[in-house]
PDB file of C-alpha atoms in Angstrom:
ATOM      1  CA  MET A   1    -132.490 203.616 -31.256  1.00 43.00           C
ATOM      2  CA  ARG A   2    -130.460 201.015 -29.536  1.00 46.00           C
ATOM      3  CA  ASP A   3    -128.453 198.368 -31.162  1.00 48.00           C
ATOM      4  CA  THR A   4    -126.415 196.439 -28.618  1.00 54.00           C
ATOM      5  CA  ASP A   5    -125.741 199.754 -26.737  1.00 58.00           C
ATOM      6  CA  LYS A   6    -127.336 201.039 -23.931  1.00 69.00           C
ATOM      7  CA  THR A   7    -127.660 204.522 -25.575  1.00 75.00           C
ATOM      8  CA  PRO A   8    -128.084 205.152 -29.582  1.00 70.00           C
ATOM      9  CA  SER A   9    -125.096 204.543 -31.938  1.00 72.00           C
ATOM     10  CA  GLU A  10    -124.671 206.911 -34.749  1.00 77.00           C
ATOM     11  CA  PHE A  11    -125.677 204.370 -37.181  1.00 72.00           C
ATOM     12  CA  ALA A  12    -128.548 203.379 -35.321  1.00 73.00           C
ATOM     13  CA  GLN A  13    -129.700 207.496 -35.252  1.00 79.00           C
ATOM     14  CA  ARG A  14    -128.944 207.346 -38.982  1.00 77.00           C
ATOM     15  CA  VAL A  15    -131.195 204.329 -39.659  1.00 76.00           C
ATOM     16  CA  GLU A  16    -133.615 206.006 -37.538  1.00 80.00           C
ATOM     17  CA  ARG A  17    -133.464 209.228 -39.562  1.00 82.00           C
ATOM     18  CA  GLU A  18    -133.831 207.502 -42.874  1.00 80.00           C
ATOM     19  CA  ALA A  19    -136.717 205.571 -41.914  1.00 80.00           C
ATOM     20  CA  ARG A  20    -138.587 208.597 -40.745  1.00 81.00           C
ATOM     21  CA  ARG A  21    -137.602 210.577 -43.946  1.00 81.00           C
ATOM     22  CA  ARG A  22    -138.820 207.467 -45.979  1.00 78.00           C
ATOM     23  CA  GLY A  23    -142.156 207.372 -44.199  1.00 78.00           C
ATOM     24  CA  PHE A  24    -141.848 204.383 -42.148  1.00 76.00           C
ATOM     25  CA  ASP A  25    -143.240 205.872 -39.414  1.00 72.00           C
ATOM     26  CA  ARG A  26    -146.532 206.221 -41.225  1.00 73.00           C
ATOM     27  CA  ALA A  27    -146.768 202.894 -43.049  1.00 65.00           C
ATOM     28  CA  GLN A  28    -149.323 201.551 -41.038  1.00 59.00           C
ATOM     29  CA  SER A  29    -151.358 200.395 -44.164  1.00 51.00           C
ATOM     30  CA  ARG A  30    -148.443 199.315 -45.682  1.00 63.00           C
ATOM     31  CA  LEU A  31    -146.326 195.880 -45.567  1.00 74.00           C
ATOM     32  CA  VAL A  32    -142.868 197.121 -44.466  1.00 78.00           C
ATOM     33  CA  GLY A  33    -139.838 194.319 -44.458  1.00 84.00           C
ATOM     34  CA  MET A  34    -136.617 194.637 -42.568  1.00 85.00           C
ATOM     35  CA  LEU A  35    -133.785 192.462 -43.452  1.00 90.00           C
ATOM     36  CA  GLY A  36    -131.029 191.390 -41.728  1.00 90.00           C
ATOM     37  CA  ASP A  37    -128.399 188.705 -41.498  1.00 89.00           C
ATOM     38  CA  GLY A  38    -129.724 187.113 -38.233  1.00 88.00           C
ATOM     39  CA  ALA A  39    -127.479 188.801 -35.789  1.00 88.00           C
ATOM     40  CA  PRO A  40    -129.849 189.446 -32.654  1.00 89.00           C
ATOM     41  CA  TRP A  41    -129.015 193.128 -32.533  1.00 85.00           C
ATOM     42  CA  VAL A  42    -130.648 193.555 -35.723  1.00 87.00           C
ATOM     43  CA  TRP A  43    -133.784 192.363 -34.509  1.00 89.00           C
ATOM     44  CA  ASN A  44    -133.445 194.203 -31.522  1.00 87.00           C
ATOM     45  CA  LEU A  45    -133.090 197.331 -33.369  1.00 81.00           C
ATOM     46  CA  ALA A  46    -136.276 196.314 -35.270  1.00 83.00           C
ATOM     47  CA  ASP A  47    -138.345 195.540 -32.067  1.00 85.00           C
ATOM     48  CA  GLU A  48    -137.660 199.120 -30.687  1.00 80.00           C
ATOM     49  CA  HIS A  49    -138.051 201.184 -33.542  1.00 77.00           C
ATOM     50  CA  PHE A  50    -140.005 199.391 -36.464  1.00 80.00           C
ATOM     51  CA  PRO A  51    -142.341 197.170 -34.009  1.00 80.00           C
ATOM     52  CA  GLY A  52    -144.690 196.543 -36.966  1.00 81.00           C
ATOM     53  CA  ALA A  53    -141.939 195.763 -39.611  1.00 86.00           C
ATOM     54  CA  ILE A  54    -141.791 191.935 -40.924  1.00 90.00           C
ATOM     55  CA  ARG A  55    -138.257 190.691 -39.980  1.00 94.00           C
ATOM     56  CA  ILE A  56    -136.570 188.915 -43.146  1.00 95.00           C
ATOM     57  CA  VAL A  57    -133.308 186.913 -42.803  1.00 96.00           C
ATOM     58  CA  ASP A  58    -131.390 188.062 -45.993  1.00 95.00           C
ATOM     59  CA  ARG A  59    -131.989 185.042 -48.507  1.00 95.00           C
ATOM     60  CA  SER A  60    -128.167 185.192 -49.725  1.00 93.00           C
ATOM     61  CA  HIS A  61    -126.925 185.012 -45.916  1.00 94.00           C
ATOM     62  CA  ALA A  62    -129.075 181.924 -45.252  1.00 96.00           C
ATOM     63  CA  LYS A  63    -128.094 180.286 -48.648  1.00 97.00           C
ATOM     64  CA  GLN A  64    -124.271 181.295 -47.944  1.00 96.00           C
ATOM     65  CA  LYS A  65    -124.447 179.516 -44.621  1.00 97.00           C
ATOM     66  CA  LEU A  66    -125.923 176.458 -46.253  1.00 98.00           C
ATOM     67  CA  SER A  67    -123.123 176.419 -48.901  1.00 97.00           C
ATOM     68  CA  ASP A  68    -120.466 176.492 -46.080  1.00 97.00           C
ATOM     69  CA  VAL A  69    -121.916 173.523 -44.380  1.00 98.00           C
ATOM     70  CA  ALA A  70    -122.071 171.393 -47.736  1.00 98.00           C
ATOM     71  CA  LYS A  71    -118.304 172.544 -48.098  1.00 97.00           C
ATOM     72  CA  SER A  72    -117.687 171.384 -44.381  1.00 97.00           C
ATOM     73  CA  ILE A  73    -119.359 168.212 -45.084  1.00 97.00           C
ATOM     74  CA  TYR A  74    -118.506 167.137 -48.666  1.00 97.00           C
ATOM     75  CA  GLY A  75    -115.300 169.419 -49.021  1.00 95.00           C
ATOM     76  CA  PRO A  76    -114.548 172.139 -51.549  1.00 93.00           C
ATOM     77  CA  ASN A  77    -115.366 171.839 -55.112  1.00 91.00           C
ATOM     78  CA  ASN A  78    -117.139 168.615 -54.502  1.00 94.00           C
ATOM     79  CA  GLY A  79    -120.271 167.462 -56.853  1.00 95.00           C
ATOM     80  CA  GLN A  80    -122.222 165.937 -54.320  1.00 96.00           C
ATOM     81  CA  GLY A  81    -121.829 168.933 -52.120  1.00 95.00           C
ATOM     82  CA  LYS A  82    -122.832 171.071 -54.515  1.00 96.00           C
ATOM     83  CA  GLU A  83    -126.087 168.993 -55.191  1.00 97.00           C
ATOM     84  CA  TRP A  84    -126.644 168.857 -51.638  1.00 98.00           C
ATOM     85  CA  GLY A  85    -126.186 172.713 -51.394  1.00 97.00           C
ATOM     86  CA  GLN A  86    -128.389 173.569 -54.563  1.00 97.00           C
ATOM     87  CA  GLN A  87    -131.183 171.553 -53.100  1.00 98.00           C
ATOM     88  CA  ARG A  88    -131.464 173.238 -49.549  1.00 98.00           C
ATOM     89  CA  HIS A  89    -131.028 176.404 -51.459  1.00 98.00           C
ATOM     90  CA  ALA A  90    -134.023 175.350 -53.422  1.00 97.00           C
ATOM     91  CA  GLU A  91    -136.016 174.468 -50.143  1.00 97.00           C
ATOM     92  CA  LEU A  92    -135.318 177.364 -48.578  1.00 96.00           C
ATOM     93  CA  ASP A  93    -136.592 179.476 -51.708  1.00 95.00           C
ATOM     94  CA  ALA A  94    -139.625 177.541 -51.451  1.00 94.00           C
ATOM     95  CA  GLY A  95    -139.934 178.151 -47.829  1.00 90.00           C
ATOM     96  CA  ASP A  96    -139.986 174.255 -46.719  1.00 95.00           C
ATOM     97  CA  ILE A  97    -137.788 175.042 -43.706  1.00 96.00           C
ATOM     98  CA  GLU A  98    -138.507 171.734 -42.153  1.00 97.00           C
ATOM     99  CA  ARG A  99    -136.843 169.904 -44.880  1.00 98.00           C
ATOM    100  CA  VAL A 100    -133.579 172.137 -44.448  1.00 98.00           C
ATOM    101  CA  LEU A 101    -133.539 171.662 -40.991  1.00 98.00           C
ATOM    102  CA  ASN A 102    -133.994 167.755 -41.423  1.00 98.00           C
ATOM    103  CA  ALA A 103    -131.280 168.135 -43.803  1.00 98.00           C
ATOM    104  CA  LEU A 104    -128.805 169.489 -41.443  1.00 98.00           C
ATOM    105  CA  ARG A 105    -129.758 167.018 -38.317  1.00 98.00           C
ATOM    106  CA  ILE A 106    -128.565 164.050 -40.266  1.00 97.00           C
ATOM    107  CA  HIS A 107    -124.861 165.634 -40.406  1.00 98.00           C
ATOM    108  CA  MET A 108    -125.172 167.492 -36.893  1.00 97.00           C
ATOM    109  CA  PRO A 109    -123.435 164.616 -35.278  1.00 96.00           C
ATOM    110  CA  GLN A 110    -120.193 164.946 -37.192  1.00 96.00           C
ATOM    111  CA  ASP A 111    -119.896 168.307 -38.575  1.00 97.00           C
ATOM    112  CA  ASP A 112    -119.810 171.141 -36.489  1.00 97.00           C
ATOM    113  CA  GLN A 113    -120.794 173.818 -39.335  1.00 97.00           C
ATOM    114  CA  ALA A 114    -124.259 171.832 -39.364  1.00 98.00           C
ATOM    115  CA  ARG A 115    -124.484 172.052 -36.154  1.00 98.00           C
ATOM    116  CA  LYS A 116    -124.443 175.966 -36.080  1.00 97.00           C
ATOM    117  CA  CYS A 117    -126.337 176.138 -39.186  1.00 98.00           C
ATOM    118  CA  PHE A 118    -128.933 174.279 -37.424  1.00 98.00           C
ATOM    119  CA  ALA A 119    -129.344 176.465 -34.318  1.00 97.00           C
ATOM    120  CA  TYR A 120    -129.082 179.563 -36.800  1.00 96.00           C
ATOM    121  CA  THR A 121    -132.110 178.158 -39.225  1.00 97.00           C
ATOM    122  CA  GLN A 122    -134.058 176.960 -36.229  1.00 97.00           C
ATOM    123  CA  ARG A 123    -133.712 180.695 -34.252  1.00 95.00           C
ATOM    124  CA  ASN A 124    -134.893 182.271 -37.658  1.00 95.00           C
ATOM    125  CA  ARG A 125    -137.059 179.991 -38.960  1.00 96.00           C
ATOM    126  CA  GLN A 126    -139.981 182.630 -38.688  1.00 95.00           C
ATOM    127  CA  ARG A 127    -137.763 184.879 -40.599  1.00 96.00           C
ATOM    128  CA  MET A 128    -137.164 182.654 -43.822  1.00 96.00           C
ATOM    129  CA  ARG A 129    -140.834 182.017 -45.004  1.00 95.00           C
ATOM    130  CA  TYR A 130    -139.441 183.255 -48.245  1.00 95.00           C
ATOM    131  CA  ALA A 131    -142.122 182.230 -50.500  1.00 94.00           C
ATOM    132  CA  GLU A 132    -144.883 183.872 -48.332  1.00 93.00           C
ATOM    133  CA  PHE A 133    -143.003 187.288 -48.358  1.00 93.00           C
ATOM    134  CA  ARG A 134    -142.519 187.232 -52.069  1.00 92.00           C
ATOM    135  CA  ALA A 135    -146.016 186.520 -52.486  1.00 92.00           C
ATOM    136  CA  GLU A 136    -146.753 189.759 -50.274  1.00 90.00           C
ATOM    137  CA  GLY A 137    -144.278 191.545 -52.731  1.00 89.00           C
ATOM    138  CA  LEU A 138    -141.563 191.940 -50.133  1.00 90.00           C
ATOM    139  CA  CYS A 139    -137.822 192.010 -51.226  1.00 89.00           C
ATOM    140  CA  THR A 140    -135.759 188.877 -49.294  1.00 92.00           C
ATOM    141  CA  SER A 141    -132.393 189.721 -50.227  1.00 91.00           C
ATOM    142  CA  SER A 142    -130.039 192.738 -49.716  1.00 85.00           C
ATOM    143  CA  GLY A 143    -128.366 192.520 -53.075  1.00 84.00           C
ATOM    144  CA  VAL A 144    -129.643 195.503 -54.296  1.00 81.00           C
ATOM    145  CA  VAL A 145    -128.360 197.579 -51.110  1.00 80.00           C
ATOM    146  CA  GLU A 146    -124.888 195.620 -51.118  1.00 81.00           C
ATOM    147  CA  ALA A 147    -124.387 196.637 -54.921  1.00 85.00           C
ATOM    148  CA  GLY A 148    -125.611 200.380 -53.893  1.00 82.00           C
ATOM    149  CA  CYS A 149    -122.711 200.296 -51.386  1.00 81.00           C
ATOM    150  CA  LYS A 150    -120.347 199.150 -53.990  1.00 85.00           C
ATOM    151  CA  VAL A 151    -121.443 201.942 -56.088  1.00 81.00           C
ATOM    152  CA  ALA A 152    -121.672 204.501 -53.400  1.00 81.00           C
ATOM    153  CA  ILE A 153    -118.337 203.626 -51.760  1.00 83.00           C
ATOM    154  CA  GLY A 154    -116.092 201.156 -53.625  1.00 83.00           C
ATOM    155  CA  THR A 155    -116.145 203.034 -56.748  1.00 83.00           C
ATOM    156  CA  ARG A 156    -115.336 206.190 -55.020  1.00 83.00           C
ATOM    157  CA  CYS A 157    -112.813 204.965 -51.785  1.00 86.00           C
ATOM    158  CA  LYS A 158    -111.398 201.746 -53.182  1.00 86.00           C
ATOM    159  CA  ARG A 159    -109.468 202.859 -56.364  1.00 86.00           C
ATOM    160  CA  ALA A 160    -105.908 201.751 -56.529  1.00 88.00           C
ATOM    161  CA  GLY A 161    -103.475 203.838 -54.577  1.00 89.00           C
ATOM    162  CA  MET A 162    -106.113 205.323 -52.048  1.00 88.00           C
ATOM    163  CA  HIS A 163    -105.554 205.793 -48.433  1.00 89.00           C
ATOM    164  CA  TRP A 164    -108.242 207.455 -46.074  1.00 90.00           C
ATOM    165  CA  THR A 165    -108.423 208.360 -42.666  1.00 90.00           C
ATOM    166  CA  VAL A 166    -111.557 207.508 -41.018  1.00 88.00           C
ATOM    167  CA  ALA A 167    -113.017 211.068 -41.146  1.00 87.00           C
ATOM    168  CA  GLY A 168    -111.863 211.534 -44.855  1.00 87.00           C
ATOM    169  CA  ALA A 169    -113.647 208.682 -45.778  1.00 86.00           C
ATOM    170  CA  ASP A 170    -117.033 209.333 -43.830  1.00 83.00           C
ATOM    171  CA  ALA A 171    -116.616 213.096 -45.365  1.00 84.00           C
ATOM    172  CA  ILE A 172    -116.330 211.614 -48.861  1.00 86.00           C
ATOM    173  CA  ILE A 173    -118.917 208.601 -48.251  1.00 84.00           C
ATOM    174  CA  ALA A 174    -121.564 211.351 -46.879  1.00 83.00           C
ATOM    175  CA  LEU A 175    -121.201 213.506 -49.747  1.00 85.00           C
ATOM    176  CA  ARG A 176    -121.413 210.702 -52.402  1.00 85.00           C
ATOM    177  CA  CYS A 177    -124.539 209.406 -50.652  1.00 82.00           C
ATOM    178  CA  CYS A 178    -126.260 212.720 -50.732  1.00 83.00           C
ATOM    179  CA  LYS A 179    -125.182 213.355 -54.550  1.00 84.00           C
ATOM    180  CA  LEU A 180    -126.624 209.313 -55.237  1.00 81.00           C
ATOM    181  CA  SER A 181    -129.374 209.818 -53.505  1.00 80.00           C
ATOM    182  CA  SER A 182    -130.377 213.335 -55.120  1.00 80.00           C
ATOM    183  CA  ARG A 183    -130.064 215.250 -51.866  1.00 78.00           C
ATOM    184  CA  PHE A 184    -126.523 216.903 -53.066  1.00 78.00           C
ATOM    185  CA  ASP A 185    -128.136 220.268 -53.611  1.00 82.00           C
ATOM    186  CA  ASN A 186    -129.996 220.325 -50.533  1.00 80.00           C
ATOM    187  CA  PHE A 187    -126.662 219.327 -48.575  1.00 76.00           C
ATOM    188  CA  TRP A 188    -125.029 222.605 -50.140  1.00 79.00           C
ATOM    189  CA  LYS A 189    -128.127 225.107 -49.265  1.00 79.00           C
ATOM    190  CA  ARG A 190    -128.151 223.737 -45.671  1.00 77.00           C
ATOM    191  CA  ARG A 191    -124.352 224.064 -45.777  1.00 74.00           C
ATOM    192  CA  SER A 192    -124.554 227.871 -47.268  1.00 76.00           C
ATOM    193  CA  THR A 193    -127.148 229.238 -45.056  1.00 76.00           C
ATOM    194  CA  ALA A 194    -125.483 227.601 -41.677  1.00 68.00           C
ATOM    195  CA  LYS A 195    -124.556 230.607 -39.389  1.00 59.00           C
ATOM    196  CA  VAL A 196    -120.804 230.539 -39.034  1.00 57.00           C
ATOM    197  CA  ALA A 197    -119.658 231.599 -35.606  1.00 55.00           C
ATOM    198  CA  PRO A 198    -117.974 234.760 -35.273  1.00 59.00           C
ATOM    199  CA  THR A 199    -114.032 234.198 -34.550  1.00 58.00           C
TER     200      THR A 199
END
């Protein structure tokens, strides 16, 4: 599995292993969604290893981009900007990407954020069919995953006064993930049965 590298990164290898463990390679008759923030490397990874997966731009990321445009156009804490953003969010939720694009198009001549968001939305429009995805029972937001990261990592590694080396943090995170995914006992069984090389 590759992301942007010629050889698979450690991250890409972990994603592939976990997907196989969860049966994604055997999920031909089920709908499988793959969430991403819209970065090309995410879709490259999906194309290479999950060709049947339905690609979905994380709705929270898309909404954040629209909120950033509203602030850029109207300024922060502006009621009109907030209203503009909420309207775009509702259109996005309804799958009305054409209206979102039209609203952005109006502001493109004078606003760089609007131009960037227009290009992002246009490039990812097929991955933003949120009403359709929800009707198929697919998740459209990575909020659950991000909350899981806070539980797995934040509550253990980001306490007051903590300082970690990369190796130390990686080790604790790996153990924490084993514990939270009910694989802690298996981890210790594998570790205890591993042969120790003679010294």
